[in-house]
mmCIF file of C-alpha atoms in Angstrom:
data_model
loop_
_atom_site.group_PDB
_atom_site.id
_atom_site.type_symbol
_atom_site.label_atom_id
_atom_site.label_comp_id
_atom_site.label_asym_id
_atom_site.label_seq_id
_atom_site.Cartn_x
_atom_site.Cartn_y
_atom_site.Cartn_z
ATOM 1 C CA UNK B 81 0.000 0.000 0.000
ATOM 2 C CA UNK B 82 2.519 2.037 0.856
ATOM 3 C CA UNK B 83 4.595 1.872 -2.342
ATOM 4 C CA UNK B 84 1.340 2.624 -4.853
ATOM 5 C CA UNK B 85 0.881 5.900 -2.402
ATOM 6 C CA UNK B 86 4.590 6.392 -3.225
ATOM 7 C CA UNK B 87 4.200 6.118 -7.054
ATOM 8 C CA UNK B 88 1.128 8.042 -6.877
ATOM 9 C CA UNK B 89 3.157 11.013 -5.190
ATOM 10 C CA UNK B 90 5.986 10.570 -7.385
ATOM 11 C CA UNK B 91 3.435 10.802 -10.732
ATOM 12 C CA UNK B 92 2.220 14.091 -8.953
ATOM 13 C CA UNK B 93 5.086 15.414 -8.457
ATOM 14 C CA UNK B 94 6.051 14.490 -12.451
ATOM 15 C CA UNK B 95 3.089 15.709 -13.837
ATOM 16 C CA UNK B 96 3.220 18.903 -11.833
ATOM 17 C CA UNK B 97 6.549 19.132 -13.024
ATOM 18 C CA UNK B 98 5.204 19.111 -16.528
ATOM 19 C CA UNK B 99 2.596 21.294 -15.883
ATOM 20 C CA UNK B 100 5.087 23.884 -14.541
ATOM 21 C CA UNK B 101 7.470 23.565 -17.382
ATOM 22 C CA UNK B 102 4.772 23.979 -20.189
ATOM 23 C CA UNK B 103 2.854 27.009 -17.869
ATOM 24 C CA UNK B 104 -0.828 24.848 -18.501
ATOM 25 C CA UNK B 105 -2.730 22.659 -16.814
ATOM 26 C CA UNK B 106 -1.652 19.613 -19.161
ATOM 27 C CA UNK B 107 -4.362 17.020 -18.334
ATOM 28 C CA UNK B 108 -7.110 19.673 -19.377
ATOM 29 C CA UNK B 109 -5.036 21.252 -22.166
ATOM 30 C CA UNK B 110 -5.322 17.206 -23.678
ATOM 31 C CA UNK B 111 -8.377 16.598 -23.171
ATOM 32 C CA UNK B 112 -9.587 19.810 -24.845
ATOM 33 C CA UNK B 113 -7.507 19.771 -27.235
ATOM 34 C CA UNK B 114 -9.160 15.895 -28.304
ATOM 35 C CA UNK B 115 -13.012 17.173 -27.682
ATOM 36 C CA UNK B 116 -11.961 20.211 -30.121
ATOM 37 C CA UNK B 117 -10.344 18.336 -32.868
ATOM 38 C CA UNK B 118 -13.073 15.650 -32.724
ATOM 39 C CA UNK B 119 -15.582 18.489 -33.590
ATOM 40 C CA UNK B 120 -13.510 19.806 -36.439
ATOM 41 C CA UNK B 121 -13.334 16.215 -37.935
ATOM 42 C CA UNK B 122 -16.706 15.558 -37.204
ATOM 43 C CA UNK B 123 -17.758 19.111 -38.965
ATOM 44 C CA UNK B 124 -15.247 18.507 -41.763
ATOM 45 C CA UNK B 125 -16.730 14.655 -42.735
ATOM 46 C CA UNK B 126 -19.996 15.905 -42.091
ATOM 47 C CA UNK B 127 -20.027 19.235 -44.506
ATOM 48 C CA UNK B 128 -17.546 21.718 -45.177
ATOM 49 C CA UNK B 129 -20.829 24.351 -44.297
ATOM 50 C CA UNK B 130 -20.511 22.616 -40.766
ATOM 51 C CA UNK B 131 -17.289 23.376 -40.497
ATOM 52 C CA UNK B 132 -17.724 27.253 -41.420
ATOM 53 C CA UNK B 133 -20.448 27.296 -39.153
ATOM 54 C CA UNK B 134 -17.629 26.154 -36.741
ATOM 55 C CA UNK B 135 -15.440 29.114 -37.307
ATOM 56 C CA UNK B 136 -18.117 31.676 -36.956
ATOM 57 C CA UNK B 137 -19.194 30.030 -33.453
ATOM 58 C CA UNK B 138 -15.410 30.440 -32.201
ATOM 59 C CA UNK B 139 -15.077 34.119 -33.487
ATOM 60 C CA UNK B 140 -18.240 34.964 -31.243
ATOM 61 C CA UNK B 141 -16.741 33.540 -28.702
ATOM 62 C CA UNK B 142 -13.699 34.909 -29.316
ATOM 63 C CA UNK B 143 -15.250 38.392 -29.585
ATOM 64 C CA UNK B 144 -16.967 37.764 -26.393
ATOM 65 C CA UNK B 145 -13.872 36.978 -24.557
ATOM 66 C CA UNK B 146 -11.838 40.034 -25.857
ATOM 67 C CA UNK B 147 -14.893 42.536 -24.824
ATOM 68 C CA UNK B 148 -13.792 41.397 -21.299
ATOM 69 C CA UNK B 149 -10.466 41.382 -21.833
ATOM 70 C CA UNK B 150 -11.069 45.436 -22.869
ATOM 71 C CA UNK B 151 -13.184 45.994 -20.316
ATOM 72 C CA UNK B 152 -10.443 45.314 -17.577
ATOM 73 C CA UNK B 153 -8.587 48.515 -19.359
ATOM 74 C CA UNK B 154 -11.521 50.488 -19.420
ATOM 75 C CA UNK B 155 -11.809 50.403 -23.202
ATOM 76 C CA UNK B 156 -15.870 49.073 -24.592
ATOM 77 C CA UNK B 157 -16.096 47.531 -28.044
ATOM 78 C CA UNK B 158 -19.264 47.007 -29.402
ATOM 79 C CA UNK B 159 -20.153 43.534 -29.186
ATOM 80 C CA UNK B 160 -23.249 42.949 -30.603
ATOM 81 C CA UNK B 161 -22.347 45.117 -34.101
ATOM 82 C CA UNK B 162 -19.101 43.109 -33.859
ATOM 83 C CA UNK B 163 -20.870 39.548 -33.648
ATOM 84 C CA UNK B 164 -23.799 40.287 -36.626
ATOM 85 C CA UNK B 165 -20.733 41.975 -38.896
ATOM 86 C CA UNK B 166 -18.443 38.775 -38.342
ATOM 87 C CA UNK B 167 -21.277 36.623 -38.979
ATOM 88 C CA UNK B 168 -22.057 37.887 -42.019
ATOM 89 C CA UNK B 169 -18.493 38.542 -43.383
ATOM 90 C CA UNK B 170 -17.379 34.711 -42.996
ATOM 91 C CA UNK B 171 -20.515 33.565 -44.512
ATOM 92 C CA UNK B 172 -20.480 35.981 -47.377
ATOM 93 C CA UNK B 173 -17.100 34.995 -47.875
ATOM 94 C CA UNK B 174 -17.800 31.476 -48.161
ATOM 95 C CA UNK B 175 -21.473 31.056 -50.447
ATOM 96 C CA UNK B 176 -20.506 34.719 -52.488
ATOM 97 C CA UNK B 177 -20.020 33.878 -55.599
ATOM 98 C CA UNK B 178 -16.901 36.577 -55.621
ATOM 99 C CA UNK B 179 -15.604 35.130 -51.966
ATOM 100 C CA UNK B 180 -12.494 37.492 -52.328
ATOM 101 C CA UNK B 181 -14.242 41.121 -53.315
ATOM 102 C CA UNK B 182 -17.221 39.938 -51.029
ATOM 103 C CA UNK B 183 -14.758 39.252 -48.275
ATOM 104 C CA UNK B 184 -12.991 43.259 -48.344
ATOM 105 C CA UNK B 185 -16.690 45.032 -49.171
ATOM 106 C CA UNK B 186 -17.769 43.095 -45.652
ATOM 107 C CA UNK B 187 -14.734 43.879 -43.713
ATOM 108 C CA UNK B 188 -14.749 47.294 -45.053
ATOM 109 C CA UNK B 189 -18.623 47.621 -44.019
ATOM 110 C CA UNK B 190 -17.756 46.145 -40.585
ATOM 111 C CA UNK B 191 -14.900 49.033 -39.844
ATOM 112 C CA UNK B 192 -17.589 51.555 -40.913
ATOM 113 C CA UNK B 193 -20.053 50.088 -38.691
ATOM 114 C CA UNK B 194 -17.702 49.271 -35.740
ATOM 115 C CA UNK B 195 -16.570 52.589 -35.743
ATOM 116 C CA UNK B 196 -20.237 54.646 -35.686
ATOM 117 C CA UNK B 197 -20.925 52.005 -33.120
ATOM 118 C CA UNK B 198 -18.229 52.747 -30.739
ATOM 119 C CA UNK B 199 -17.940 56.261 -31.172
ATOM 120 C CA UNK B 200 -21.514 56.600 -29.182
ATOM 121 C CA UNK B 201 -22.222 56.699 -25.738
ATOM 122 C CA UNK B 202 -24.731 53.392 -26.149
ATOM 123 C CA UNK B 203 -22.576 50.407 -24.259
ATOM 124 C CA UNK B 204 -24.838 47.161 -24.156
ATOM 125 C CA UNK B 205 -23.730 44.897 -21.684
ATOM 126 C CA UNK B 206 -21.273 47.541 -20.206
ATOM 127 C CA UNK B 207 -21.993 46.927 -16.438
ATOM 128 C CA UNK B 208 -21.714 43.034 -16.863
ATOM 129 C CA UNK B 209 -18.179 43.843 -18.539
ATOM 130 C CA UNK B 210 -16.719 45.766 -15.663
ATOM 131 C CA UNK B 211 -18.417 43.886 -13.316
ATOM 132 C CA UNK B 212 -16.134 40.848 -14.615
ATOM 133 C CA UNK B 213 -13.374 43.055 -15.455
ATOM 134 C CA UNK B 214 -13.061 44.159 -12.199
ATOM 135 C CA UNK B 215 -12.835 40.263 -10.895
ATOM 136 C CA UNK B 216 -10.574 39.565 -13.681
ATOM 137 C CA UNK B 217 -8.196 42.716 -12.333
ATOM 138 C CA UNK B 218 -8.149 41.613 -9.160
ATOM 139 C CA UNK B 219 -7.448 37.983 -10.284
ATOM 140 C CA UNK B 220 -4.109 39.152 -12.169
ATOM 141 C CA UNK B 221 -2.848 41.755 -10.316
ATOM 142 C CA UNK B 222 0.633 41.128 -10.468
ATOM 143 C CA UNK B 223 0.112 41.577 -14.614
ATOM 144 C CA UNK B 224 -2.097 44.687 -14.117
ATOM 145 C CA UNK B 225 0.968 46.531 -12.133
ATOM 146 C CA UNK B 226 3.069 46.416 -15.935
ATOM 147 C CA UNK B 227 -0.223 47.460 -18.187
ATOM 148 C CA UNK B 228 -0.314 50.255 -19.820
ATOM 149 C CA UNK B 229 -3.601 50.541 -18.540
ATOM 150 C CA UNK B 230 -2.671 50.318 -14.797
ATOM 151 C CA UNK B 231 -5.493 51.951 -12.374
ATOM 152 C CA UNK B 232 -5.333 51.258 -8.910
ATOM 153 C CA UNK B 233 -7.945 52.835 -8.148
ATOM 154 C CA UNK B 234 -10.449 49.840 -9.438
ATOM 155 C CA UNK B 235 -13.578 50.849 -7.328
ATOM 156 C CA UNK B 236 -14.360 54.004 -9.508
ATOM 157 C CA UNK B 237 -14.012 51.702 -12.468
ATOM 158 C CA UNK B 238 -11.834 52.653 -16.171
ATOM 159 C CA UNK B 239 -12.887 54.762 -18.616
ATOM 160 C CA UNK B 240 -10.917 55.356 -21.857
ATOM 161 C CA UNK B 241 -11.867 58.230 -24.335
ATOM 162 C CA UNK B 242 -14.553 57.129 -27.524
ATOM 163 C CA UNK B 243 -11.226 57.475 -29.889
ATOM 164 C CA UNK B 244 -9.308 54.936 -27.429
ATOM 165 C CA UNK B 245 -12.690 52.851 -27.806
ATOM 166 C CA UNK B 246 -12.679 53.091 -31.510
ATOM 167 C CA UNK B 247 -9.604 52.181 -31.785
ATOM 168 C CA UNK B 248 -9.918 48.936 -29.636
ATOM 169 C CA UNK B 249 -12.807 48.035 -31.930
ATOM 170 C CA UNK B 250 -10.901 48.433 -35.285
ATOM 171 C CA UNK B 251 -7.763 46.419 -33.994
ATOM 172 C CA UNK B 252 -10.764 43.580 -32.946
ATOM 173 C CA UNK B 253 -12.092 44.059 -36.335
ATOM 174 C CA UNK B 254 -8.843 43.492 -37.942
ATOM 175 C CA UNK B 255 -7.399 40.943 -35.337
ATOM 176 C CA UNK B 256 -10.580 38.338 -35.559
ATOM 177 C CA UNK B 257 -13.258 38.779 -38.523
ATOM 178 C CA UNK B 258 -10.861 39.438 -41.132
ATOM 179 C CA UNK B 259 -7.956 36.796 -40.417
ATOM 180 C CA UNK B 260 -11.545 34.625 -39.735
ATOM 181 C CA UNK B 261 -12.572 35.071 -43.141
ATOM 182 C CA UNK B 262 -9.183 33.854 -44.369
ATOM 183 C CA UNK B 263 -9.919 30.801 -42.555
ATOM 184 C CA UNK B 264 -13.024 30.357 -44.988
ATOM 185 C CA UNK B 265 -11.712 31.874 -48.361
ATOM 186 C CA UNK B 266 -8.914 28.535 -48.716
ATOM 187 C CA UNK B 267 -12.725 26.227 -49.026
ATOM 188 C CA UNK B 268 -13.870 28.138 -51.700
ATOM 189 C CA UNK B 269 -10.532 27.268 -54.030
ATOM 190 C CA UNK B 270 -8.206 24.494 -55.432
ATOM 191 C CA UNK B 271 -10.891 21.419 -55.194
ATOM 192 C CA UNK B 272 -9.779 20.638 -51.907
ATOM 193 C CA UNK B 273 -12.008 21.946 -49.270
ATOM 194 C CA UNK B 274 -10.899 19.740 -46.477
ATOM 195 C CA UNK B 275 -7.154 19.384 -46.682
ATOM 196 C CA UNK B 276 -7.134 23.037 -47.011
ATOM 197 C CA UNK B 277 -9.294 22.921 -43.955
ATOM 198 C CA UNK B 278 -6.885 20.447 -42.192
ATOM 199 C CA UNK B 279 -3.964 22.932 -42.979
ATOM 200 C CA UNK B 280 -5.079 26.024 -41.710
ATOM 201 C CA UNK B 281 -6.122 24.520 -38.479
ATOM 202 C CA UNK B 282 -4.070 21.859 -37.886
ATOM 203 C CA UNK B 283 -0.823 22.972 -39.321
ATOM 204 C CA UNK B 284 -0.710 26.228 -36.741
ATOM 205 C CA UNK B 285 -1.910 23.257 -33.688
ATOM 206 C CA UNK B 286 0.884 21.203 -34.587
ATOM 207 C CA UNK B 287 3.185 24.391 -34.484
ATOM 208 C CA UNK B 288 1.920 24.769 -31.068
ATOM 209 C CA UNK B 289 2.300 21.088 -29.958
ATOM 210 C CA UNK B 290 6.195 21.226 -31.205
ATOM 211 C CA UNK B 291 6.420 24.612 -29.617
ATOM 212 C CA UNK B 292 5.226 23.484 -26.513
ATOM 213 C CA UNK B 293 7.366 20.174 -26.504
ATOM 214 C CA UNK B 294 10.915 21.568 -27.374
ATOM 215 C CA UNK B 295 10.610 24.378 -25.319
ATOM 216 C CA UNK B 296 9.702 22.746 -22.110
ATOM 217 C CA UNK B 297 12.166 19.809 -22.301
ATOM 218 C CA UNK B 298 15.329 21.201 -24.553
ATOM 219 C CA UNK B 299 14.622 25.356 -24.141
ATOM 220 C CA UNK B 300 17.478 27.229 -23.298
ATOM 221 C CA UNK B 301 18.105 29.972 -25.000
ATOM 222 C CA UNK B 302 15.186 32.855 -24.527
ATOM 223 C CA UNK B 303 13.441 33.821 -27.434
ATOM 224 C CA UNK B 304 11.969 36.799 -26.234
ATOM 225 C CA UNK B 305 12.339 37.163 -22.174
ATOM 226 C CA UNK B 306 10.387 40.010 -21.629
ATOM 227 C CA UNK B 307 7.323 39.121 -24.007
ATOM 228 C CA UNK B 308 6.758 35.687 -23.209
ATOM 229 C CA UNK B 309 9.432 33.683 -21.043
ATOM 230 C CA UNK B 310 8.869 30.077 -21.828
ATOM 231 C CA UNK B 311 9.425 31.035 -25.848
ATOM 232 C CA UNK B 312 12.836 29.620 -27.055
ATOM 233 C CA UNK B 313 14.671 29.262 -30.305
ATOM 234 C CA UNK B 314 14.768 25.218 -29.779
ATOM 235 C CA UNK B 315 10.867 25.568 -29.232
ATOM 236 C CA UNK B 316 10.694 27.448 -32.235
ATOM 237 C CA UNK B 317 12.627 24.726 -34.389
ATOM 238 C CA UNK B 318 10.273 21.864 -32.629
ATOM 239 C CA UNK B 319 7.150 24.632 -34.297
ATOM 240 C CA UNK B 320 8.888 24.079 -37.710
ATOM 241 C CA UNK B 321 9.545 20.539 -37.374
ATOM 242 C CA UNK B 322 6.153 19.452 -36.141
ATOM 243 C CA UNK B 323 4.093 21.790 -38.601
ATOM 244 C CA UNK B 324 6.452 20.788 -41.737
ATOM 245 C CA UNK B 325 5.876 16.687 -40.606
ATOM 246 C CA UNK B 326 2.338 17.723 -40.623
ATOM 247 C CA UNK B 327 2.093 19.294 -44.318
ATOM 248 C CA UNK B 328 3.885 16.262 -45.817
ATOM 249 C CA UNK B 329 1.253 14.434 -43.856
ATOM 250 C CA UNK B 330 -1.902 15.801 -45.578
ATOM 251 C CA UNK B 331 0.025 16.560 -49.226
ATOM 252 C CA UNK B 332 1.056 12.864 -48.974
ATOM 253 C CA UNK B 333 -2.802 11.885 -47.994
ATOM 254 C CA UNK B 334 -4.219 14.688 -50.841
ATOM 255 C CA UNK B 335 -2.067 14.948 -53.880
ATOM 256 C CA UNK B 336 -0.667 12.528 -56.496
ATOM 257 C CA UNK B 337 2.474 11.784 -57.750
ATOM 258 C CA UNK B 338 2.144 14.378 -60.491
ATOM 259 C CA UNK B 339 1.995 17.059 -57.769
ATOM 260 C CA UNK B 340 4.611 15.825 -55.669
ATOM 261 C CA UNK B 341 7.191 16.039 -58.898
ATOM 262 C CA UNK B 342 6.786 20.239 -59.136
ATOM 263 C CA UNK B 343 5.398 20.907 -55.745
ATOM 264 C CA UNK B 344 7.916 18.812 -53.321
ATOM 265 C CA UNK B 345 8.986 22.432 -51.783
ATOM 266 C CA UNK B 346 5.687 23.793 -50.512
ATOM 267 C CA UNK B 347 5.039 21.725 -48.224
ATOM 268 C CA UNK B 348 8.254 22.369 -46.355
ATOM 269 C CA UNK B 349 7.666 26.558 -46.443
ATOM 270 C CA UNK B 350 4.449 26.241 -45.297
ATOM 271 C CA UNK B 351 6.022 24.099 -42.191
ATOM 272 C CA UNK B 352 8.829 26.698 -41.727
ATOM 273 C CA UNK B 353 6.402 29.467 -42.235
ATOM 274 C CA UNK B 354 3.872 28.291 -39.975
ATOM 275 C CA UNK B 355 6.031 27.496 -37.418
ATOM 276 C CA UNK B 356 7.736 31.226 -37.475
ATOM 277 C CA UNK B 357 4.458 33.034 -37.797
ATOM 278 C CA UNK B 358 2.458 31.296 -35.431
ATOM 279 C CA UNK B 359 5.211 31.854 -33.019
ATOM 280 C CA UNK B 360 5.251 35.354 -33.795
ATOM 281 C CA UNK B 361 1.671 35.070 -33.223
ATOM 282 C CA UNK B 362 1.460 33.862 -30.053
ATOM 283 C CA UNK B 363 4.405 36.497 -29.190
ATOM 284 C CA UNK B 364 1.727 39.421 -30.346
ATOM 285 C CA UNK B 365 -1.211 38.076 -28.505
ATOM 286 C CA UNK B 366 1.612 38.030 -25.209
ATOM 287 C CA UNK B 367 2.134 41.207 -26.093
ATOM 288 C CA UNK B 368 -1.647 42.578 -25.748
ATOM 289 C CA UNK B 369 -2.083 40.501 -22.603
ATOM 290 C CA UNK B 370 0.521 42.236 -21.150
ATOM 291 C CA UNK B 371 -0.167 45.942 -22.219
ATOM 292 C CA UNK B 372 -3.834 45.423 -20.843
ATOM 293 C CA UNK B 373 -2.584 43.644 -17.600
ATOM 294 C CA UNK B 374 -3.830 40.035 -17.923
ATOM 295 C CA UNK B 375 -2.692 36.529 -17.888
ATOM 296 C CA UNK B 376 -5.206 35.039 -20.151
ATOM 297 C CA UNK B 377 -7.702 35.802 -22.884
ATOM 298 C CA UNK B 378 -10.508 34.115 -21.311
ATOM 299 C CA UNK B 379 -11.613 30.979 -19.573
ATOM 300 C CA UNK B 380 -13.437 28.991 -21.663
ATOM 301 C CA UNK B 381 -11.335 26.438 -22.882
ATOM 302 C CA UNK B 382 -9.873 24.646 -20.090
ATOM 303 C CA UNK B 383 -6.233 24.061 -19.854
ATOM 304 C CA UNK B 384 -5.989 26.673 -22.645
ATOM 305 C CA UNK B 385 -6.580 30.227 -21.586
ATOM 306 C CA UNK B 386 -9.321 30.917 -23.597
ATOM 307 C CA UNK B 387 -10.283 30.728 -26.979
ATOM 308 C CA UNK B 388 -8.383 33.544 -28.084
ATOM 309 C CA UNK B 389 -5.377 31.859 -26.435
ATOM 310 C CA UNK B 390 -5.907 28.726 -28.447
ATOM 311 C CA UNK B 391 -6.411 30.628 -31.743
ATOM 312 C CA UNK B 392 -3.898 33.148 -31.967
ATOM 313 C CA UNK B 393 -1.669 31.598 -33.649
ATOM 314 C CA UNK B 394 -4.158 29.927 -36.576
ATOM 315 C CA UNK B 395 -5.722 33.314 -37.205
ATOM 316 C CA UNK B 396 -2.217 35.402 -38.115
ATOM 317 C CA UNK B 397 -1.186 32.557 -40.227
ATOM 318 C CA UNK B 398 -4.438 31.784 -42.119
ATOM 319 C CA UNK B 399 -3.964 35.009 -44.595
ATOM 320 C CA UNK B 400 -0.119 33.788 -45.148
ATOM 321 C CA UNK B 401 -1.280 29.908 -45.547
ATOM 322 C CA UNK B 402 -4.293 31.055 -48.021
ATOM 323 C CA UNK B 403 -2.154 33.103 -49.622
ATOM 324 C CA UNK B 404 0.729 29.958 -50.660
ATOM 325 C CA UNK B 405 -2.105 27.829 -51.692
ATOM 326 C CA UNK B 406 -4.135 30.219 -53.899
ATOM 327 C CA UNK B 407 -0.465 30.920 -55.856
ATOM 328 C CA UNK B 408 0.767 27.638 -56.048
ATOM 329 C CA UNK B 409 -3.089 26.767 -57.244
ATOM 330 C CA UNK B 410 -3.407 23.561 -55.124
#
């Protein structure tokens, strides 16, 4: 009896270990990470429309999540204009018979509207923001001491001008509908919906996942200290590795022989620039957490920060991915 309680300690002590080396709750990172991918596949095999419908889902949530994040700097986007515009946008995108043209006239609509919308004194679901704002503040105070944002005096709540607003809301529309809708416009092209599906998603995970790996058991040189401390150069090689693996992967389970013969190269600079941008991308969302004084995006992935903590990285590479695949025409 006594030597089970002894492993059992010793397995603790490992997995807290790994837990501490990696900065997440590992168990629940895994098992969120399986329930998410499950849905994609399921959504993918189902119908690609599934699968859009997905996406759009995610950048609610994702929109809902940031509105809080704001709100613990005092700065109020407007949600509800923000949701119907990003709706729209990703599904114009996708059944538009133009999906390119249709994709800028939306976004272009949405900074219009976005703008008008925060530039009045009409907040909707304002006091609920703060209220969780506030709880969020207190939560991360150690963060909130190096925002730029920093107000100690929390009881009298944060208020930023309507320009700071406005300006909040046009980063948010740039930041998630429009790198969103490049998530979409790869379906519409090239005859293969889902491995172009499988790459924008899955590529920028597996970046992650190598990231992640490297980093916590070879890191040692600092890749940016002051950003984000547990980024290294040998996690960043493990990004490139594990996304580049992963493109030969689905080219090998998509394409032909014919392909392979003029195409061998792009599946190893999508892997090397997946794994460089999504790092870069998880550096830049770092970067925001820090200048408004938090530790995560949200909470409603467990193990993962948030949504926007789990999608950073897929949404600055999807224009660069779409982009390789609409000129190489596969």
């Amino acid at each position: 009896m006594t030597h089970t309680g002894d492993r059992h300690d010793e397995a603790e002590e490992a997995l807290e270990a790994i837990n501490k080396r990696t900065g997440r709750n590992m168990p629940q990172a895994v098992a969120t990470g399986a329930v998410l991918v499950v849905a994609i596949l399921i959504c993918l095999l189902i119908r690609i429309d599934f699968f859009v419908v997905l996406i759009m889902l995610f950048m609610i949530l994702g929109l809902w999540e940031l509105r809080i994040d704001f709100a613990t700097a005092g700065l109020h986007i407007p949600l509800l204009t923000l949701c119907i515009c990003s709706s729209v946008s990703i599904l114009a995108t996708y059944y538009a018979p133009e999906h390119f043209i249709t994709m800028m006239l939306c976004i272009m609509a949405t900074i219009l509207l976005v703008t008008l919308s925060a530039s009045t004194r009409i907040n909707v679901g304002t006091r609920v923001s703060v209220a969780v704002a506030r709880k969020l503040s207190s939560a991360d105070s150690t963060a909130r001491l190096e925002s730029s944002y920093n107000n100690t005096d929390q009881d009298e709540g944060i208020h930023q001008s309507r320009l700071s607003n406005v300006g909040a809301s046009m980063f948010t529309v740039l930041y998630i509908p429009l790198l969103a809708c490049f998530l979409v416009l790869p379906l519409t092209f090239g005859g293969h919906p889902v491995a172009h599906a499988v790459i924008s998603i899955f590529l920028p995970a597996l970046s992650d996942i190598g990231g992640l790996f490297f980093g916590a058991w070879f890191g040692k040189h600092k890749l940016s200290p002051r950003i984000s401390p547990k980024k290294s150069l040998e996690g960043l090689l493990g990004s490139m590795l594990f996304s580049t693996a992963g493109a030969f992967a689905v080219f090998a389970s998509t394409y032909g022989s014919e392909v392979w013969g003029s195409s061998w190269w792009v599946p190893i600079l999508l892997g090397v620039m997946t794994g460089i941008i999504g790092t870069f991308g998880d550096l830049c969302a770092s970067m925001l957490k820090r200048d408004i004084g938090i530790k995560d995006m949200g909470h409603l992935l467990r193990g993962h920060g948030g949504v926007l903590d789990r999608v950073d990285s897929i949404l600055l590479t999807a224009p660069f991915i779409a982009l390789v695949l609409f000129i190489t025409s596969l």
